[in-house]
GROMACS .gro file of C-alpha atoms in nm:
model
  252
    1UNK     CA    1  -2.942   0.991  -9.369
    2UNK     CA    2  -2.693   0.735  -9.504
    3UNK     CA    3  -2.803   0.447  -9.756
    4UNK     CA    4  -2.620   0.161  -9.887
    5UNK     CA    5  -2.742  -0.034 -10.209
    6UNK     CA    6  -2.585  -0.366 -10.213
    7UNK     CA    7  -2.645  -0.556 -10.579
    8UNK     CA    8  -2.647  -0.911 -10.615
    9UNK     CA    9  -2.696  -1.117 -10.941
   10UNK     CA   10  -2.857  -1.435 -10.925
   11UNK     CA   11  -3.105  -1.673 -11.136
   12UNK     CA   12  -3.461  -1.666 -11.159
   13UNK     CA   13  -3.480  -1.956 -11.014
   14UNK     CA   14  -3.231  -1.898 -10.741
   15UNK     CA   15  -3.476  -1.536 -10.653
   16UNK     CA   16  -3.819  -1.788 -10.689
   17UNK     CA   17  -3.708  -2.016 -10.445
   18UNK     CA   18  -3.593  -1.804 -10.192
   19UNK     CA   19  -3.781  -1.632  -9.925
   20UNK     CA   20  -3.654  -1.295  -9.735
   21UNK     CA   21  -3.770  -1.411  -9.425
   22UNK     CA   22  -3.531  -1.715  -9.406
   23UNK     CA   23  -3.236  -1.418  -9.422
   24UNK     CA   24  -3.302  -1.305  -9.090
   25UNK     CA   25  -2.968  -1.250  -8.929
   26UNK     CA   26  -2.783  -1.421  -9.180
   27UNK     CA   27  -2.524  -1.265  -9.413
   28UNK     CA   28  -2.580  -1.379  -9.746
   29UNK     CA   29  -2.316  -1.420 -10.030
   30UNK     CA   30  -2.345  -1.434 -10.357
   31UNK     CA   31  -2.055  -1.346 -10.663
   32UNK     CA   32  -1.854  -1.260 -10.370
   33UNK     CA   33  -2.027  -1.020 -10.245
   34UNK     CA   34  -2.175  -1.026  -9.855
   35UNK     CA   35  -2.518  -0.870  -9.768
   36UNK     CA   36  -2.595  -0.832  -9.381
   37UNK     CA   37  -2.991  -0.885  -9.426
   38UNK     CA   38  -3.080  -0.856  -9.013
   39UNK     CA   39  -3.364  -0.661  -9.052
   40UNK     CA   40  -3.625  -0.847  -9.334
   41UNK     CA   41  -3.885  -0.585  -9.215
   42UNK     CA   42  -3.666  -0.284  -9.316
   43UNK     CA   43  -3.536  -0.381  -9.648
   44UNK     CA   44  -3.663  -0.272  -9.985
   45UNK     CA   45  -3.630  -0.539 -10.251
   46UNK     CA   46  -3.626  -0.417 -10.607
   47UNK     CA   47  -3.668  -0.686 -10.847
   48UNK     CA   48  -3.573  -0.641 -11.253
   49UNK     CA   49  -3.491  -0.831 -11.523
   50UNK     CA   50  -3.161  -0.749 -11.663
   51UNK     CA   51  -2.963  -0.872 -11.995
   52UNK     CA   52  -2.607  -0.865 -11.830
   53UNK     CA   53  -2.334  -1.055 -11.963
   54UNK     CA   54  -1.987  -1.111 -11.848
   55UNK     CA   55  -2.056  -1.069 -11.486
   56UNK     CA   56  -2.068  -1.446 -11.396
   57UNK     CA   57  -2.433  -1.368 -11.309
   58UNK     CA   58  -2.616  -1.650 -11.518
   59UNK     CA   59  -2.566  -1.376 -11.838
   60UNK     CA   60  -2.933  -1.291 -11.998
   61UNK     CA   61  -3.194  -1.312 -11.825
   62UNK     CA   62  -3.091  -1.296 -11.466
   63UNK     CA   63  -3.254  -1.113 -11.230
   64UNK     CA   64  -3.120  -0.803 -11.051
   65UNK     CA   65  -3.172  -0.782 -10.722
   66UNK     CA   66  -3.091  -0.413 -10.511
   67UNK     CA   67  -3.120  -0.485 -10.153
   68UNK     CA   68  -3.135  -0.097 -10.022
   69UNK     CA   69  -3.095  -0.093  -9.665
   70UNK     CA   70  -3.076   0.244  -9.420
   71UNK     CA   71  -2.773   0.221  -9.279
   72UNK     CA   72  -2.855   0.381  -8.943
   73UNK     CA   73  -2.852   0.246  -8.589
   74UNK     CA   74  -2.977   0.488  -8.314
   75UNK     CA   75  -2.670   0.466  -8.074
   76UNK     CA   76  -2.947   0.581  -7.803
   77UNK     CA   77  -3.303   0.609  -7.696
   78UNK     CA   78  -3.431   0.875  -7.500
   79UNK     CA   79  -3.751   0.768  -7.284
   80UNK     CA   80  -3.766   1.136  -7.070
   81UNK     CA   81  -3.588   1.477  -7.117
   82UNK     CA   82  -3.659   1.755  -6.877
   83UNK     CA   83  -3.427   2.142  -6.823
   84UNK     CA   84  -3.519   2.264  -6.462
   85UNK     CA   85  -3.478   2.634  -6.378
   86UNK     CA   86  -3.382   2.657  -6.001
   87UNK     CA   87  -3.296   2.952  -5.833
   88UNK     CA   88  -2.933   2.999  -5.938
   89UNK     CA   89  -2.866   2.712  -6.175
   90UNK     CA   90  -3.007   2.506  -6.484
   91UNK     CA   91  -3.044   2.115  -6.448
   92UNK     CA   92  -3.088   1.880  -6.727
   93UNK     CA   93  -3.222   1.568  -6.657
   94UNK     CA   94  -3.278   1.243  -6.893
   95UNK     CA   95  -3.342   0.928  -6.882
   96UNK     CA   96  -3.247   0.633  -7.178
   97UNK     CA   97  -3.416   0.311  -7.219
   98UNK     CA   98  -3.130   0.160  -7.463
   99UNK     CA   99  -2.751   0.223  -7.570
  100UNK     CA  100  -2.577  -0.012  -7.845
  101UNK     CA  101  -2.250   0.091  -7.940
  102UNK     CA  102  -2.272   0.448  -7.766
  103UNK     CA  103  -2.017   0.638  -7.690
  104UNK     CA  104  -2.115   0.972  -7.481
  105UNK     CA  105  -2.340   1.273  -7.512
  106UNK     CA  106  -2.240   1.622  -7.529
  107UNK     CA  107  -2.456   1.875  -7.319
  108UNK     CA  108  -2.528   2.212  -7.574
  109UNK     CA  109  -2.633   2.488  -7.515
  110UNK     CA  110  -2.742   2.840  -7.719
  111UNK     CA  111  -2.823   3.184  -7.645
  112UNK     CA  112  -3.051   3.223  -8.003
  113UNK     CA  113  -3.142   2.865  -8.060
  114UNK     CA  114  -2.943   2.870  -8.353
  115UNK     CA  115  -2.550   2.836  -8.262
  116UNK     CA  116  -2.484   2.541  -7.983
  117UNK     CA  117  -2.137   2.539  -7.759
  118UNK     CA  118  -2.073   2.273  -7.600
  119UNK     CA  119  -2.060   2.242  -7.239
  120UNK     CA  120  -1.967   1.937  -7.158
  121UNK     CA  121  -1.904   1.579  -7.199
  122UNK     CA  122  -2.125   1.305  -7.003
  123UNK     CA  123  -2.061   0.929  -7.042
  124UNK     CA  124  -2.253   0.618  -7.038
  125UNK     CA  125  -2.332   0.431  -6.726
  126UNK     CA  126  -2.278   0.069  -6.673
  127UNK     CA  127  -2.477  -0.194  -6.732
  128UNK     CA  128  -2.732  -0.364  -6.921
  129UNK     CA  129  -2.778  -0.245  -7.305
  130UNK     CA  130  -3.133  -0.202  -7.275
  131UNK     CA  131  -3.168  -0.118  -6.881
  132UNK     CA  132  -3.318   0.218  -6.821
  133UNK     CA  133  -3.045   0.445  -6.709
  134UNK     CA  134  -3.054   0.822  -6.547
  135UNK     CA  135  -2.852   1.135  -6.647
  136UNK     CA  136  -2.797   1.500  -6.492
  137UNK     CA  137  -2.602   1.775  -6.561
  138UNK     CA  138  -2.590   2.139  -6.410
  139UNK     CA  139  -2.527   2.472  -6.524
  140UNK     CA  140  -2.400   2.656  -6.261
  141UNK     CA  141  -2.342   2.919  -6.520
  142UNK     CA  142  -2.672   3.008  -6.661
  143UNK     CA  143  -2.647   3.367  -6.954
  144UNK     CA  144  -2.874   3.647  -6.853
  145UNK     CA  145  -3.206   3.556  -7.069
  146UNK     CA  146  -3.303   3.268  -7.284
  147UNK     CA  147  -3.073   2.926  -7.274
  148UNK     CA  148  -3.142   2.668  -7.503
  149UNK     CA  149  -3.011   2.363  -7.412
  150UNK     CA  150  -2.973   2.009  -7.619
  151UNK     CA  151  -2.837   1.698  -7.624
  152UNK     CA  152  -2.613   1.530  -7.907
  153UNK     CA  153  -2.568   1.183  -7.873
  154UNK     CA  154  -2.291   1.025  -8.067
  155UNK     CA  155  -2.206   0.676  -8.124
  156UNK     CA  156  -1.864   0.466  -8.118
  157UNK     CA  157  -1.859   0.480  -8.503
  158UNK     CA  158  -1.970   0.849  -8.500
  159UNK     CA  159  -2.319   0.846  -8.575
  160UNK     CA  160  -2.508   1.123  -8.472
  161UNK     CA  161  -2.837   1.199  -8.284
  162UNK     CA  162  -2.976   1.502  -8.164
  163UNK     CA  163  -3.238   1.555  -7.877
  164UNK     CA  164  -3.550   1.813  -7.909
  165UNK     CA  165  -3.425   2.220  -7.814
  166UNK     CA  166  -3.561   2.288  -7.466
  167UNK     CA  167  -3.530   2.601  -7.307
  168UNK     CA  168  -3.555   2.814  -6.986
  169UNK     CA  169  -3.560   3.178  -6.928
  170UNK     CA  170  -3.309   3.307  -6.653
  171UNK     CA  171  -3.294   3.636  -6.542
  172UNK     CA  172  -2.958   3.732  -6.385
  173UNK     CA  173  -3.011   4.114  -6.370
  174UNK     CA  174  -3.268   4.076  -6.093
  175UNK     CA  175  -3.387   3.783  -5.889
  176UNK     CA  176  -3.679   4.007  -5.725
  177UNK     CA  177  -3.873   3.807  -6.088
  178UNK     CA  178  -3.760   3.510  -6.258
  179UNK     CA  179  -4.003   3.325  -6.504
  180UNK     CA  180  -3.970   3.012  -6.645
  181UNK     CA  181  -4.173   2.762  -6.852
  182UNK     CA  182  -4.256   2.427  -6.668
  183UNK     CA  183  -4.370   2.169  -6.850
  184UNK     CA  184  -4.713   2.317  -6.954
  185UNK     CA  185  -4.701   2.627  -6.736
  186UNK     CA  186  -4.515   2.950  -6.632
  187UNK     CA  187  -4.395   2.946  -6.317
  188UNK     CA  188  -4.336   3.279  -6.159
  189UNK     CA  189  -4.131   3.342  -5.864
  190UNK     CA  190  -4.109   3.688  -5.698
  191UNK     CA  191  -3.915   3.847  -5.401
  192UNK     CA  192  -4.062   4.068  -5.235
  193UNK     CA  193  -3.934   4.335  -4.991
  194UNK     CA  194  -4.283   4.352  -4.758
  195UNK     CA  195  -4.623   4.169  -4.748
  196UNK     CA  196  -4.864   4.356  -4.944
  197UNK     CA  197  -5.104   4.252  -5.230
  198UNK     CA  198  -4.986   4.301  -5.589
  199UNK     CA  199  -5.122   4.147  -5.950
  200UNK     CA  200  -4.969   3.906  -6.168
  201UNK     CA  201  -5.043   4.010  -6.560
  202UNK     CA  202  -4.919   3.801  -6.912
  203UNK     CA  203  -4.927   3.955  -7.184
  204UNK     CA  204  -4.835   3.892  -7.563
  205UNK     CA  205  -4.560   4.092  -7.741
  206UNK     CA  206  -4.842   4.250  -7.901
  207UNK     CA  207  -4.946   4.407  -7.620
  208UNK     CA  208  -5.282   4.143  -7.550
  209UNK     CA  209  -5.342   4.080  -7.174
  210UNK     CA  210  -5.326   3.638  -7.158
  211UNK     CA  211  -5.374   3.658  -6.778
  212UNK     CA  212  -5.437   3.884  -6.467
  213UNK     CA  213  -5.459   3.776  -6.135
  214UNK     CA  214  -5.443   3.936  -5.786
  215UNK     CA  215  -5.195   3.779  -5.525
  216UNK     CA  216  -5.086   3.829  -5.150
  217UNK     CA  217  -4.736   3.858  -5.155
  218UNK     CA  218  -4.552   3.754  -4.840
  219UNK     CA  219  -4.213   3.887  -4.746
  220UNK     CA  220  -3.931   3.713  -4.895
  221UNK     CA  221  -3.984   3.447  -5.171
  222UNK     CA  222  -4.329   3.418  -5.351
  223UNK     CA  223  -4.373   3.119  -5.607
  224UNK     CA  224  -4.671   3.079  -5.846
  225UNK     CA  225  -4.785   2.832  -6.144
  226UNK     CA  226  -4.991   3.001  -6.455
  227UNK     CA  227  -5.131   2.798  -6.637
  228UNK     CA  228  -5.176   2.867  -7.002
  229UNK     CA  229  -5.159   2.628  -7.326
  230UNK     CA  230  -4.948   2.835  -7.569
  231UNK     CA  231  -4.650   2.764  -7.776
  232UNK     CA  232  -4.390   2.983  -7.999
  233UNK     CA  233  -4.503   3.249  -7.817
  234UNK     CA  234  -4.321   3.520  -7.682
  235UNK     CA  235  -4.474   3.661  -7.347
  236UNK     CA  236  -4.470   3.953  -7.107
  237UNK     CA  237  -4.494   3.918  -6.751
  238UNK     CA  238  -4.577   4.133  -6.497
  239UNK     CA  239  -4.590   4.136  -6.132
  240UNK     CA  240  -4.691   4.473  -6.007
  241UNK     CA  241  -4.771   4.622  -5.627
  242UNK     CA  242  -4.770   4.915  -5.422
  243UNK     CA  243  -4.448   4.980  -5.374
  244UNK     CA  244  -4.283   4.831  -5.704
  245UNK     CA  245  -4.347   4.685  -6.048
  246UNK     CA  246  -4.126   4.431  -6.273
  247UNK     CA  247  -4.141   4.283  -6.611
  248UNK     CA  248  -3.984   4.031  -6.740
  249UNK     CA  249  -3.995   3.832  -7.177
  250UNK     CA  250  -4.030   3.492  -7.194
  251UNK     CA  251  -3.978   3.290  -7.485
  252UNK     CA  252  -4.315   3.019  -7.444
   0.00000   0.00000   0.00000
């Protein structure tokens, strides 16, 4: 986080009489130099005597005044944020509710959470500062497993924000299971070959059966929500029948 401290010297009587309040959106100058006090609200005042002399301050007895200010301005707000897993491609989706002096985003994404590439480039809409606007981007080029995807927002002076890590798990290998977390759920979709019945098991890495349910599987695409209330949890899930049986980790 950036801070500037801007230092004024001025008389005690000059600092009595004045009130922050009456700054509001004014620069203010004093011994030449300029303080942008726009936000009264946000500013720390830290008020000392000093004995200064030779600064063309009043000399003894002045008052020091630090006016320490965070010098950051969001470029953007985020208001939603959503990665979809569909059946052969990731979609972001977001939506922002103000943009001052933004410049683009850049759409990340990471195989361990850790190390981010970029993907691509997405730039602001038209229009009203504060108007809500929407955004999407697909992957069409998903990695076998766990992709973490976020979303770095950068402004026209090169400020920096960065959007929550959301991610989704996508199985290339096979598409006869493919697990994913929505919103507070798993959802489970499974091919399957025949109709037959078949069970649908979560388990923990350590081995703990979360959930076990029995399910008619029709032939072709199945699609099921689990619900369970979990997080940082690493999961096992199983979908097992007659004929075959498939597991597949999930980061939840």
């Amino acid at each position: 986080m950036k801070k500037f401290i801007y230092t004024i010297f001025i008389t005690v009587a000059v600092f009595v009489n004045a009130k922050a309040q009456q700054f509001k959106g004014l620069p203010v100058s004093k011994n030449r130099l300029t303080l942008d006090i726009t936000k009264p609200g946000g500013v720390q005042l830290i008020v000392g005597s000093a004995s200064l002399q030779g600064l063309g301050a009043g000399g003894a007895g002045a008052q020091l005044v630090t006016y320490l200010k965070d010098a950051i301005t969001l470029p953007v707000t985020l208001s939603k944020y959503d990665v979809k897993k569909n059946y052969d491609n990731v979609e972001l989706s977001w939506v922002t509710v103000s943009e001052r002096n933004f410049s683009h985003f850049e759409v990340l994404r990471s195989t361990d959470g850790k190390t981010f590439n970029n993907l691509s480039n997405v730039y602001p809409k038209s229009g009203s500062n504060n108007e809500a606007k929407s955004y999407s981007f697909t992957d069409f080029n998903p990695i076998a497993g766990v992709n973490y995807y976020k979303l770095k927002m950068i402004d026209l002076d090169g400020s920096v924000k960065e959007s929550k890590i959301l991610f989704v798990n996508y199985n290339l290998n096979s598409h006869n299971l493919v697990v994913y977390k929505e919103n507070e759920t798993l959802r489970v979709k499974y091919n399957s070959l025949i109709q037959e019945s078949g069970e649908i098991e979560v388990f923990s890495i350590a081995g703990v059966k979360m959930y076990s349910q029995n399910k008619q599987f029709i032939a072709g695409d199945n699609s099921f929500i689990i619900p369970l209330s979990l997080s940082n949890s690493v999961l096992i899930v199983t979908v097992s029948s007659l004929t075959k049986k498939e597991s597949v980790k999930i980061v939840y």
